[in-house]
CSV table of C-alpha atoms in Angstrom, one decimal:
chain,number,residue,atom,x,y,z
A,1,UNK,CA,-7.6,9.5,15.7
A,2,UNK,CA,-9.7,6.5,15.8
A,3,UNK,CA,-9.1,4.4,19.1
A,4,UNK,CA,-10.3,0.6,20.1
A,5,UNK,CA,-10.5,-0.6,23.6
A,6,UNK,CA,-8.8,-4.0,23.4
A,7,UNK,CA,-10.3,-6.2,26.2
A,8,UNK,CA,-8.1,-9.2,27.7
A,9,UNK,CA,-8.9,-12.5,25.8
A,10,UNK,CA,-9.4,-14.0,28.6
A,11,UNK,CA,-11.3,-17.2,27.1
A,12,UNK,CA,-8.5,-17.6,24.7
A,13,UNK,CA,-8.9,-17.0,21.0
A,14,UNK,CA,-10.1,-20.4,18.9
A,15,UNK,CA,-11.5,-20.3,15.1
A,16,UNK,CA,-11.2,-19.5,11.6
A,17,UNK,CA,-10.0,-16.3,9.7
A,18,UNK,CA,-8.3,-15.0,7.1
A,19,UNK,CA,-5.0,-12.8,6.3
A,20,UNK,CA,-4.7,-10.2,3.0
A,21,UNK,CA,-1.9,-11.2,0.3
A,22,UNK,CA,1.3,-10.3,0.1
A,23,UNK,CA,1.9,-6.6,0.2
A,24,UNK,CA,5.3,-6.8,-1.0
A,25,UNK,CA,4.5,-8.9,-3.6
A,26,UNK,CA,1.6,-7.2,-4.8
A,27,UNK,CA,3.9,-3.8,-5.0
A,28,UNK,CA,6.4,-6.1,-7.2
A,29,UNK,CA,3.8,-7.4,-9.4
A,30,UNK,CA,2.5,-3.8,-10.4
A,31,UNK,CA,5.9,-2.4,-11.0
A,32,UNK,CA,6.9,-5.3,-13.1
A,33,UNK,CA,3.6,-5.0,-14.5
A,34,UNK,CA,4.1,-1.5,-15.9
A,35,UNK,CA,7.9,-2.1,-16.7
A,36,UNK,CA,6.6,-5.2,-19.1
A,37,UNK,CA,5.5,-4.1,-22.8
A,38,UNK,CA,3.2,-6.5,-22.5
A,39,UNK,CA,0.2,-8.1,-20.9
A,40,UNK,CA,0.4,-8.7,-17.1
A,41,UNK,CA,-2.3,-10.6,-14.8
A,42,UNK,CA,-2.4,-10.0,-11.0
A,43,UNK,CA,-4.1,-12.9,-9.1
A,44,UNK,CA,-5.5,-12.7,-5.5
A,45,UNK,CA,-4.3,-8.6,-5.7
A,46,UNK,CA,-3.5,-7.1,-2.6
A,47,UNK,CA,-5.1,-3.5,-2.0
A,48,UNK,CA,-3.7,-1.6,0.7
A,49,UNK,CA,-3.3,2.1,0.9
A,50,UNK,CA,-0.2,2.0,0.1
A,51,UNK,CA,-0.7,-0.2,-3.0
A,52,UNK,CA,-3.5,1.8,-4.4
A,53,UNK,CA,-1.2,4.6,-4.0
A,54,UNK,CA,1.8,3.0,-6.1
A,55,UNK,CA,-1.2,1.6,-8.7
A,56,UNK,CA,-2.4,5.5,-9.0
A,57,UNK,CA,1.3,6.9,-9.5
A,58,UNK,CA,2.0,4.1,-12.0
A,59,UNK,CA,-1.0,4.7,-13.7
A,60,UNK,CA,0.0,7.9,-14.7
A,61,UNK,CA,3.3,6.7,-16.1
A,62,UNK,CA,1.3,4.4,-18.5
A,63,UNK,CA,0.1,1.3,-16.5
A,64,UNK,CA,-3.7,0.3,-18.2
A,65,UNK,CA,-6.1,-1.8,-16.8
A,66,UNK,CA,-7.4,-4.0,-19.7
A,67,UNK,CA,-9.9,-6.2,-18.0
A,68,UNK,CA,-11.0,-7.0,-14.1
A,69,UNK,CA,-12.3,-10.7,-13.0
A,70,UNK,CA,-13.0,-11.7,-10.0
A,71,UNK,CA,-9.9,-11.8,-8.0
A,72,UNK,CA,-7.6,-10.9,-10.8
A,73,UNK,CA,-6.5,-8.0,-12.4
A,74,UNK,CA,-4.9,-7.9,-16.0
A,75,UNK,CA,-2.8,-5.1,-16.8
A,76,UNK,CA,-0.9,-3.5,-19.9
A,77,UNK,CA,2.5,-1.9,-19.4
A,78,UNK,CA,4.8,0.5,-21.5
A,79,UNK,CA,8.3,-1.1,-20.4
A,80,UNK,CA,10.5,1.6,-20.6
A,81,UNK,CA,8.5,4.3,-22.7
A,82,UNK,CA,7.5,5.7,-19.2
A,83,UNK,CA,5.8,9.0,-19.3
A,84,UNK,CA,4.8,10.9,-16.7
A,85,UNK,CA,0.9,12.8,-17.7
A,86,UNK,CA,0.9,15.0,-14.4
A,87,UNK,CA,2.7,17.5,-13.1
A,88,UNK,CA,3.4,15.3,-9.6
A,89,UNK,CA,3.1,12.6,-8.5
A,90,UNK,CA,2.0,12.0,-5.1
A,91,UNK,CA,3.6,8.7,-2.6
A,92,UNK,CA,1.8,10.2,0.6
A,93,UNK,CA,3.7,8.3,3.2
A,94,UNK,CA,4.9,5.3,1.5
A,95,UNK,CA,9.3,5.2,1.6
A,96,UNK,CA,9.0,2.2,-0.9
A,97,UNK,CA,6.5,4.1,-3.2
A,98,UNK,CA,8.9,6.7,-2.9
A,99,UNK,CA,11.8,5.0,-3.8
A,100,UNK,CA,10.7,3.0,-6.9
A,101,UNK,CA,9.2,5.9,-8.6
A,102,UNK,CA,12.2,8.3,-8.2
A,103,UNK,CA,14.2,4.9,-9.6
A,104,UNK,CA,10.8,4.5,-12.6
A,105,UNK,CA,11.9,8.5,-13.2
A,106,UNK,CA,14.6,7.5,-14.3
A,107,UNK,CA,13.4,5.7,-17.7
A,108,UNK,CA,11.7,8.7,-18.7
A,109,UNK,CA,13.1,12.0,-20.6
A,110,UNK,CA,10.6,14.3,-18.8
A,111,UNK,CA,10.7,15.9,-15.7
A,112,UNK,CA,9.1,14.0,-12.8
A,113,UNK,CA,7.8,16.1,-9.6
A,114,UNK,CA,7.5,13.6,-6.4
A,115,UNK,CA,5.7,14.3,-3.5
A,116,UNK,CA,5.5,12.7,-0.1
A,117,UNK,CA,3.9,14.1,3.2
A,118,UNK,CA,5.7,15.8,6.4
A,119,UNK,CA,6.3,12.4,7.7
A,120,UNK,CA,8.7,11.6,4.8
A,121,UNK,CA,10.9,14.6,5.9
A,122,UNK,CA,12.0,12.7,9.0
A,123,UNK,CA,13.0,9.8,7.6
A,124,UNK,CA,16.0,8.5,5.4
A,125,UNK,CA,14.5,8.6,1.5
A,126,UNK,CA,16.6,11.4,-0.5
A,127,UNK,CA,19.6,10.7,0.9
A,128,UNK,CA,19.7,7.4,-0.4
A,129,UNK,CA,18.8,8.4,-3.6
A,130,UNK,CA,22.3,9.0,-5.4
A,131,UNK,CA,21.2,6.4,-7.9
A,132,UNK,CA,19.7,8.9,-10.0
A,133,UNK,CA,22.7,10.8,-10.9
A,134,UNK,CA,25.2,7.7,-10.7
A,135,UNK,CA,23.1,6.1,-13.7
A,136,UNK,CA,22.9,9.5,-15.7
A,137,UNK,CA,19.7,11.3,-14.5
A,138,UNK,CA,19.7,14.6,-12.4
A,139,UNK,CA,17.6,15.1,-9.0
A,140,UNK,CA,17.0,18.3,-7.1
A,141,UNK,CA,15.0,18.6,-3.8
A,142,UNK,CA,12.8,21.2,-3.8
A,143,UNK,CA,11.0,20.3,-0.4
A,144,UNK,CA,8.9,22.6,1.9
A,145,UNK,CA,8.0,22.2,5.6
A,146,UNK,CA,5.0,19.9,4.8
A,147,UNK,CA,6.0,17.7,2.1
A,148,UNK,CA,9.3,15.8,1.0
A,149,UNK,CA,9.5,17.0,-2.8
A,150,UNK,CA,12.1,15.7,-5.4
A,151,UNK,CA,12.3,17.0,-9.3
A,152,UNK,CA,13.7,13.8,-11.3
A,153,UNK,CA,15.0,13.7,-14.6
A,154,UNK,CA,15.8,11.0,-16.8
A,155,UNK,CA,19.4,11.0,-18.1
A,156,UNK,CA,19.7,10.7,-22.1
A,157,UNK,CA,21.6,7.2,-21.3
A,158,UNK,CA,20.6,4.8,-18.3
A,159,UNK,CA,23.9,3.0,-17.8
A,160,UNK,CA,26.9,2.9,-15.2
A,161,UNK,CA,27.5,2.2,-11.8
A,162,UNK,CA,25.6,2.8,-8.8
A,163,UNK,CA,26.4,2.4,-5.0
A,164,UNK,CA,23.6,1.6,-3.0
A,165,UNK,CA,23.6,1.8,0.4
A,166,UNK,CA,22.1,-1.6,2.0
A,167,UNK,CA,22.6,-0.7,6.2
A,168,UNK,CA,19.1,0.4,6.5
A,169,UNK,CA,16.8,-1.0,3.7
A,170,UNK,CA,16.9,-3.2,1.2
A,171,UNK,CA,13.7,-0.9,-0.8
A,172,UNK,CA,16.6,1.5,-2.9
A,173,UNK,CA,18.4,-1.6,-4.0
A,174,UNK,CA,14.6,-3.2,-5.2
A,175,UNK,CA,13.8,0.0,-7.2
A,176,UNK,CA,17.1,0.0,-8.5
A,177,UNK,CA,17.5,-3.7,-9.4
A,178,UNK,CA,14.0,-3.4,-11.0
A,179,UNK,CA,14.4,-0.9,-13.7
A,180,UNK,CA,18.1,-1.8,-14.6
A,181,UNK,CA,16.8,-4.6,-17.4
A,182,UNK,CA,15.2,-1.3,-19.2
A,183,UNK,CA,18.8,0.6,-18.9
A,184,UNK,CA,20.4,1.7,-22.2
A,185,UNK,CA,23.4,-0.4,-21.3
A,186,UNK,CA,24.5,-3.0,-18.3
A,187,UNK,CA,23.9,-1.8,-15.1
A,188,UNK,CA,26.6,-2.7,-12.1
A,189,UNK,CA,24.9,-2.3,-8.2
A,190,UNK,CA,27.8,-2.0,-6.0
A,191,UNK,CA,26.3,-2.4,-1.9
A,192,UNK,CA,27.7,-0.9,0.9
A,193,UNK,CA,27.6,-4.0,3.0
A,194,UNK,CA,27.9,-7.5,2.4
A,195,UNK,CA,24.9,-8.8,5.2
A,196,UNK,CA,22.0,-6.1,3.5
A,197,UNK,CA,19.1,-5.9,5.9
A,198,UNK,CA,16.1,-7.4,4.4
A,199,UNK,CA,18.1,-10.2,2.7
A,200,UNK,CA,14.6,-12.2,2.0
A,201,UNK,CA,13.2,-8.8,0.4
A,202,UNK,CA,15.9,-8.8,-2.1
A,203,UNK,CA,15.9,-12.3,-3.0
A,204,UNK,CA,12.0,-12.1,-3.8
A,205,UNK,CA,13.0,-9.2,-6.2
A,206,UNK,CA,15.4,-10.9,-7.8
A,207,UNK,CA,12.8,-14.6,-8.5
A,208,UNK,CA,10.4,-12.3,-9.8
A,209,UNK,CA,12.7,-10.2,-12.1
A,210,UNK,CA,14.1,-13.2,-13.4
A,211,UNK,CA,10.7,-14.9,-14.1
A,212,UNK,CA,9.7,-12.3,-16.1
A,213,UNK,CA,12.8,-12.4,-18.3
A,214,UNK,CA,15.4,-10.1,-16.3
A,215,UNK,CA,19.3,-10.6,-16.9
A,216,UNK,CA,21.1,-10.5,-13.4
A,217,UNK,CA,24.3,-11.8,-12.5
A,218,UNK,CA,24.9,-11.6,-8.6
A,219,UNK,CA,28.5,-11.9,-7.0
A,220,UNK,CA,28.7,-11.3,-3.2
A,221,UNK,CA,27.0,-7.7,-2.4
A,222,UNK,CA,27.2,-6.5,-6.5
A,223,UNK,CA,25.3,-7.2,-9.1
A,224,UNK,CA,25.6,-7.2,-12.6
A,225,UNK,CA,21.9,-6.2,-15.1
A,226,UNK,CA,22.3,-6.6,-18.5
A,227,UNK,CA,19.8,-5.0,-20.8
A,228,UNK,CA,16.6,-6.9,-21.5
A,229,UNK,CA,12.7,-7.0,-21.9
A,230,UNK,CA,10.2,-7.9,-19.2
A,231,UNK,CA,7.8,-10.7,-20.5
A,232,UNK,CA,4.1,-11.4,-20.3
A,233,UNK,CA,3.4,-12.7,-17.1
A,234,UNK,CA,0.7,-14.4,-14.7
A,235,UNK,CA,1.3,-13.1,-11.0
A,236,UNK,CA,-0.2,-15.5,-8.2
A,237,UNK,CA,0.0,-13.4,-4.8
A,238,UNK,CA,1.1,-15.3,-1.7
A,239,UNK,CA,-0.6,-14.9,1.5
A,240,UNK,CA,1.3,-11.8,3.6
A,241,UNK,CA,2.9,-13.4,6.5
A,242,UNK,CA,3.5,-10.1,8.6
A,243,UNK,CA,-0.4,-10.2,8.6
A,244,UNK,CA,-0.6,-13.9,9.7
A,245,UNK,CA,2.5,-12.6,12.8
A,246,UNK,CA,-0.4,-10.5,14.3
A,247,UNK,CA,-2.7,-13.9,14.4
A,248,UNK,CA,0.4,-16.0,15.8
A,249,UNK,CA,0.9,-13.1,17.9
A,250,UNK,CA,-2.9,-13.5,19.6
A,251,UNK,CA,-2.2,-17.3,20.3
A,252,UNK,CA,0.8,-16.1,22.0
A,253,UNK,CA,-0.7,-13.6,24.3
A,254,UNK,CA,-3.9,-15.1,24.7
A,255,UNK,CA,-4.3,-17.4,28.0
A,256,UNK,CA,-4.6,-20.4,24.8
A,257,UNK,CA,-6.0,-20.5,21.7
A,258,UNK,CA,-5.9,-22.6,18.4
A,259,UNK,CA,-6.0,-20.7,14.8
A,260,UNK,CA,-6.9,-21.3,11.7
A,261,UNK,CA,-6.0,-19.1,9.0
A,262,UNK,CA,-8.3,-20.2,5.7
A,263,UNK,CA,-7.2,-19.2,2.2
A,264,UNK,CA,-3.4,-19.3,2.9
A,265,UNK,CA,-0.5,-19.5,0.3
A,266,UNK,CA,2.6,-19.7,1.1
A,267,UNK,CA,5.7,-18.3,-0.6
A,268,UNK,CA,9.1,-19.2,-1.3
A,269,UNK,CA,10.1,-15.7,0.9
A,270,UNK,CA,13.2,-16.4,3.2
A,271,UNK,CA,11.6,-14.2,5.8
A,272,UNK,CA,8.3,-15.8,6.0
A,273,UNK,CA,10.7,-19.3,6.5
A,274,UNK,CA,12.6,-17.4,8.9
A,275,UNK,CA,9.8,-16.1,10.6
A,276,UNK,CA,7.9,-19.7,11.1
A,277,UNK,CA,11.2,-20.9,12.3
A,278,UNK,CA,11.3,-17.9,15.4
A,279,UNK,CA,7.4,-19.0,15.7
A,280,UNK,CA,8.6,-22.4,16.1
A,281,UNK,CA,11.2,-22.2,18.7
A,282,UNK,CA,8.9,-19.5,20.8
A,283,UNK,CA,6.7,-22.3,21.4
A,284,UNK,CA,4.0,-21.2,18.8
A,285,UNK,CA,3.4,-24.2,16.3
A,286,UNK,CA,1.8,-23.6,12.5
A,287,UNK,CA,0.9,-26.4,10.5
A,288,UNK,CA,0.2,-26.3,6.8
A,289,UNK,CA,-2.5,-28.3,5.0
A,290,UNK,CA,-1.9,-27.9,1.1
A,291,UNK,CA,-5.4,-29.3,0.0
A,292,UNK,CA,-7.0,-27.3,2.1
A,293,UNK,CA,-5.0,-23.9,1.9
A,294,UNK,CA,-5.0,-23.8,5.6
A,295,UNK,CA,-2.4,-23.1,8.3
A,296,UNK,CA,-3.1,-24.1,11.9
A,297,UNK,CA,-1.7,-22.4,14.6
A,298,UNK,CA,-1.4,-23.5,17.9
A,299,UNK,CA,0.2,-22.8,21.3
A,300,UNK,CA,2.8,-25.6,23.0
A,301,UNK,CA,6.6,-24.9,24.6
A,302,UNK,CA,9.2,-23.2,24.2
A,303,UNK,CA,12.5,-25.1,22.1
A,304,UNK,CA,14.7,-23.5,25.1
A,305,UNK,CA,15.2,-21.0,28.0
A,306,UNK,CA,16.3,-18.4,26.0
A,307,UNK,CA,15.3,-17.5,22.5
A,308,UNK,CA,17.8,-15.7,20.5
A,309,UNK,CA,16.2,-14.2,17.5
A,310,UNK,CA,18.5,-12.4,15.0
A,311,UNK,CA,15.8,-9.3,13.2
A,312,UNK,CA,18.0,-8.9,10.8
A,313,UNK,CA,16.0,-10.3,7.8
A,314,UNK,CA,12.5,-10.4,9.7
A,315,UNK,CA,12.1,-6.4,9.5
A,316,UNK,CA,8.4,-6.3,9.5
A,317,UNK,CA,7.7,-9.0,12.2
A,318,UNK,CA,10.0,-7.5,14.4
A,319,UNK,CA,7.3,-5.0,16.5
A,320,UNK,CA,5.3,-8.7,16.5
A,321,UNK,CA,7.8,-10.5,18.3
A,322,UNK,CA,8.6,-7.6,20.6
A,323,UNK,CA,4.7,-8.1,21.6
A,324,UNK,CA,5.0,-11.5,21.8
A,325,UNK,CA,8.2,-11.8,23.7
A,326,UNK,CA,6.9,-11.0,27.2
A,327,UNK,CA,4.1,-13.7,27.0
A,328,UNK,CA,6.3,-16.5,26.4
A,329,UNK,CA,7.6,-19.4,29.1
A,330,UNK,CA,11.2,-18.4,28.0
A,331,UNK,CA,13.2,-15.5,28.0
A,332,UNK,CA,13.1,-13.5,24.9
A,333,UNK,CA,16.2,-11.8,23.7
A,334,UNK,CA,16.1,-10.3,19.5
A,335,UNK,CA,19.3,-8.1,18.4
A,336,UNK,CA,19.9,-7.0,15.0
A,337,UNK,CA,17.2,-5.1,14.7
A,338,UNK,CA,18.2,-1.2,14.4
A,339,UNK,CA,17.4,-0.7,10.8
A,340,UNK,CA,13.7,-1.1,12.0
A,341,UNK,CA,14.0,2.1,13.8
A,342,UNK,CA,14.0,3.9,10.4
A,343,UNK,CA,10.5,3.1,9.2
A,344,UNK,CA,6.9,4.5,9.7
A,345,UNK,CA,8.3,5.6,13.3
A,346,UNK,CA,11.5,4.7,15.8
A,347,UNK,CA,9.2,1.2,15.5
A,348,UNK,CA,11.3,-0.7,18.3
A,349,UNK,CA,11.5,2.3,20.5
A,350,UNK,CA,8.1,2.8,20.8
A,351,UNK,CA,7.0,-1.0,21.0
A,352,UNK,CA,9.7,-1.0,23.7
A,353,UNK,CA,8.1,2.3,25.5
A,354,UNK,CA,4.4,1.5,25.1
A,355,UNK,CA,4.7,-2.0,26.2
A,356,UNK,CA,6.4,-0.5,29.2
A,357,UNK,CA,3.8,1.7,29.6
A,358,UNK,CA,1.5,-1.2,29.3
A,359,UNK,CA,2.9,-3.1,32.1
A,360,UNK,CA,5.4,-5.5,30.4
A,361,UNK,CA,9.1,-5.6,31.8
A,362,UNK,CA,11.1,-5.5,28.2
A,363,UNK,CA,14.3,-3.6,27.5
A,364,UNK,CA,16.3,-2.4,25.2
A,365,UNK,CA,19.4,-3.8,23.7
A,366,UNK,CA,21.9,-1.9,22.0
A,367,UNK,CA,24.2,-2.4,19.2
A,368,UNK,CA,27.9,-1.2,19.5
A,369,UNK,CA,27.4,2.4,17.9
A,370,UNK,CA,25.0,2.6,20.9
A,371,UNK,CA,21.8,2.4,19.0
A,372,UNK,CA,18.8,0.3,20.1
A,373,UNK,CA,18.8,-2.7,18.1
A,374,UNK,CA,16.6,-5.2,20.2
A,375,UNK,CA,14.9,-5.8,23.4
A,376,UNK,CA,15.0,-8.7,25.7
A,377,UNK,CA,12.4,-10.0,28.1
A,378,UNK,CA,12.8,-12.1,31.3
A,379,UNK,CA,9.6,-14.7,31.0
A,380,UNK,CA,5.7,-15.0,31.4
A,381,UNK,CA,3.9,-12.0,32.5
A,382,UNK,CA,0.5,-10.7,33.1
A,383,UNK,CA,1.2,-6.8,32.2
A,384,UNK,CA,-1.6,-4.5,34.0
A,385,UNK,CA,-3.1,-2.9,31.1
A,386,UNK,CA,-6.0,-0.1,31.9
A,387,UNK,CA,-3.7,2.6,30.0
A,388,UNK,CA,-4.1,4.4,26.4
A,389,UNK,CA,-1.3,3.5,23.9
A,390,UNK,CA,0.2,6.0,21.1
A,391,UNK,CA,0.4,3.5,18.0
A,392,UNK,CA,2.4,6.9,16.4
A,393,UNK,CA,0.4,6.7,13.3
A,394,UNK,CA,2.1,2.8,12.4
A,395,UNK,CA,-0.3,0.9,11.8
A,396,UNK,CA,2.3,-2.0,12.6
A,397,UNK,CA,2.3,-0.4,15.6
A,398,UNK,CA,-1.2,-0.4,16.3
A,399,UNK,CA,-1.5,-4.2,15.6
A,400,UNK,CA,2.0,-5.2,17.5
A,401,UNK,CA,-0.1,-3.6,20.5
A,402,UNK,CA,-3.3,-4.9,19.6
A,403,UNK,CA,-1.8,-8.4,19.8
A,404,UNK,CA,-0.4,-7.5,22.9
A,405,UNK,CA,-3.3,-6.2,24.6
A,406,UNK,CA,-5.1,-9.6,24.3
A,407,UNK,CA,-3.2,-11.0,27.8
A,408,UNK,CA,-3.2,-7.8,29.7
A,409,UNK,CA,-4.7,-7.7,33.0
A,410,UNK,CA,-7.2,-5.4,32.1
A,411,UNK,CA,-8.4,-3.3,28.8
A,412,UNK,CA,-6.3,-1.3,26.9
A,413,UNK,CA,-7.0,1.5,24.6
A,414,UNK,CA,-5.3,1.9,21.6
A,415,UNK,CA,-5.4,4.9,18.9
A,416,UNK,CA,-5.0,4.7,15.2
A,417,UNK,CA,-7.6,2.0,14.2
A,418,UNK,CA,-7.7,4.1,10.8
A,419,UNK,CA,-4.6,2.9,10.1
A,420,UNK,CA,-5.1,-0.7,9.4
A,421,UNK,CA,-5.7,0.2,5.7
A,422,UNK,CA,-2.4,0.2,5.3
A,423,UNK,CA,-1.8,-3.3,5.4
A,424,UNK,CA,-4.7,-5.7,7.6
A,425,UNK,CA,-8.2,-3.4,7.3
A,426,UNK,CA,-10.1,-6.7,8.8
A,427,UNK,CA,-8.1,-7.1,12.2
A,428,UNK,CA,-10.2,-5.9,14.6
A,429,UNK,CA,-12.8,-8.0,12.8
A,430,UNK,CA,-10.8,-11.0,12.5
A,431,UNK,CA,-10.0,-10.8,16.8
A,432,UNK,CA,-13.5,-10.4,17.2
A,433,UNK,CA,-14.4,-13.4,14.8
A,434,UNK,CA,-12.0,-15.1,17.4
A,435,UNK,CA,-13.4,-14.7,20.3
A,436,UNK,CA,-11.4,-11.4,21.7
A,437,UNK,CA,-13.3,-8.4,23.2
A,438,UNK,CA,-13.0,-5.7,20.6
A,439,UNK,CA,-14.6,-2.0,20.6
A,440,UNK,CA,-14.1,0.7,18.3
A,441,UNK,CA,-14.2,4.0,20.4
């Protein structure tokens, strides 16, 4: 493990930084990319471990580089002549890797071996992944204690009806939604639920699909793909606004402070709305100046006593907003929230159990099935600090606490620095940029 002491920001945090692109988009834009027979251009791409990890497994089902300026990548794909060239391909730890390759499996006629890590076996990826036989291909697990393992093959016609089930994550009904154009025949997706978790992440699937060319009729929770060709397209990545929550998320904690994030784009994702509208009405302000690309963020008051927040479309942001809650002049109370217990880790349990362990009064809500869907706070506090903190191997752990850790009492130390490639590798550089005290251990 790779710890940092985080040191109260006790001056505040003031200045200028910047935030990656959009992860999500950037796994979109590669997956379209190789599902297009045609050219593809990737602008401001987004490198995180987990997307050089989908552009290596795509790469060898066909995806080719043709040419590299700087910031933008131009790609040819193979639409749905997919071939696998190795005997397995590896996702590590990535459940949304995962997921769209056993769903890009099932274009080709060849066997497809995928492997993720021990981590993987803990969490809900096979079972979700009746798709594969539902639309004519076969799947067997052939696991082991250290690595989740599935053998996919390709049916000899990619039609029919599949049932996806949209409780806990809207990735299966991505990765199905964005081979169906390539099927042999129209495609029906049937969900389980009519309110799918991750509402936003869907309907970002579904803009970029159809840009590209993508036939999809949508009626309630079912859709209807009809067979089609992705086009030649130009993707401009957005600015990733789960990395800007962590900045929000220092103003909040921090005594005061004043932001400004450089370089920012927004997006038309209904999350990232959603999300500057919880900002909003915690009493954290962001303020957008188009010339300049820059977003503002500042500290002022609360819209009420009590916030509300529903999680149910704000996934990602929700460990930010647990770290934010018990720094804001209001009580804090967000519900809806138990499909985030199924990512990297239990991710509102532990933010609930380390910011205990930090000092902060939060507690757990619970849904009527009696799991933990939320926490609630009761106002401003000044947590203790002086402890170590288990970031579980998340790295939106690690930055939920980071963020946190700026209005503690005292320093707190933190493990799984290492992790930040995943998604924000200059954080501790941007907090230090902004005046917090920062020190890798």
């Amino acid at each position: 493990m790779t710890p940092a002491l985080i040191g109260p920001a006790r001056d505040g945090v003031s200045g200028r930084t910047g935030v990656p692109h959009s992860k999500p988009h950037m796994q979109r834009a590669l997956l379209l990319s190789l599902l297009a027979n045609a050219p593809s251009s990737i602008v401001n791409p987004a490198w995180s471990s987990e997307a050089e990890s989908l552009f290596a497994s795509l790469r060898e089902f066909g995806l080719d580089v043709t040419g590299q300026d700087p910031g933008t990548l131009h790609l040819s794909g193979v639409g749905k002549s997919v071939k696998p060239s190795g005997a397995t391909a590896s996702v590590v730890g990535s459940a949304f890797n995962f997921r769209a390759m056993a769903a890009v499996a099932c274009l080709s006629r060849n066997d497809t071996v995928l492997e993720g890590n021990a981590s993987m076996l803990r969490r809900p990826v096979a079972e979700y992944l009746g798709f594969v036989r539902e639309l004519g291909g076969s799947l067997s697990d052939i696991s082991d204690a250290g690595h989740l393992r599935l053998r996919i093959h390709g049916g000899g016609r990619l039609a029919g009806t599949a049932t996806v089930d949209t409780r806990h994550s809207s990735q299966v009904l991505t990765s199905v939604l964005l081979i169906a154009p390539l099927a042999d025949g129209p495609v029906r997706i049937r969900c389980t639920t009519d309110d799918a978790v991750g509402e936003g992440y869907i309907a970002l699937t579904e803009s970029m699909m159809r840009r590209q060319g993508a036939l999809i009729e949508r009626e309630g929770s079912s859709f209807l793909v009809r067979p089609s060709a992705y086009d030649a397209h130009v993707h401009e990545l957005a600015s990733d606004f789960t990395a800007l929550s962590y900045l929000a998320g220092a103003v909040a904690t921090a005594p005061h402070g004043s932001v400004t994030v450089a370089g920012y784009y927004p997006s038309e994702f209904s999350s990232e709305r959603e999300f500057l509208t919880v900002l909003e009405q915690l009493g954290i302000r962001t303020t957008y100046d188009p010339v300049e690309r820059s977003l503002r963020i500042d500290k002022g008051v609360p819209a009420a006593r009590h916030i509300r927040i529903d999680g149910h479309n704000i996934p990602t942001v929700v460990p930010t907003l647990a770290a934010i809650a018990p720094f804001v002049e209001a009580r804090v109370t967000l519900r809806n929230a138990a499909h985030v217990n199924n990512h990297k880790c239990r991710r509102v349990e532990v933010m609930i159990r380390e910011l205990t362990r930090m000092g902060c009064r939060i507690e757990a809500t619970h849904d009527g099935d009696g799991r933990v869907d939320g926490f609630t706070t009761s106002g401003r506090q000044t947590p203790a600090g002086d402890t170590t903190l288990d970031s579980h191997g998340d790295h939106r752990i690690f930055l939920s606490l980071a963020t946190a850790a700026l209005g503690a009492a005292r320093p707190c130390l933190i493990d799984g620095a290492q992790h930040l490639h995943a998604s924000f590798p200059e954080f501790l550089t941007s907090l230090h940029t902004l005046g917090a005290d920062i020190h890798s251990v």
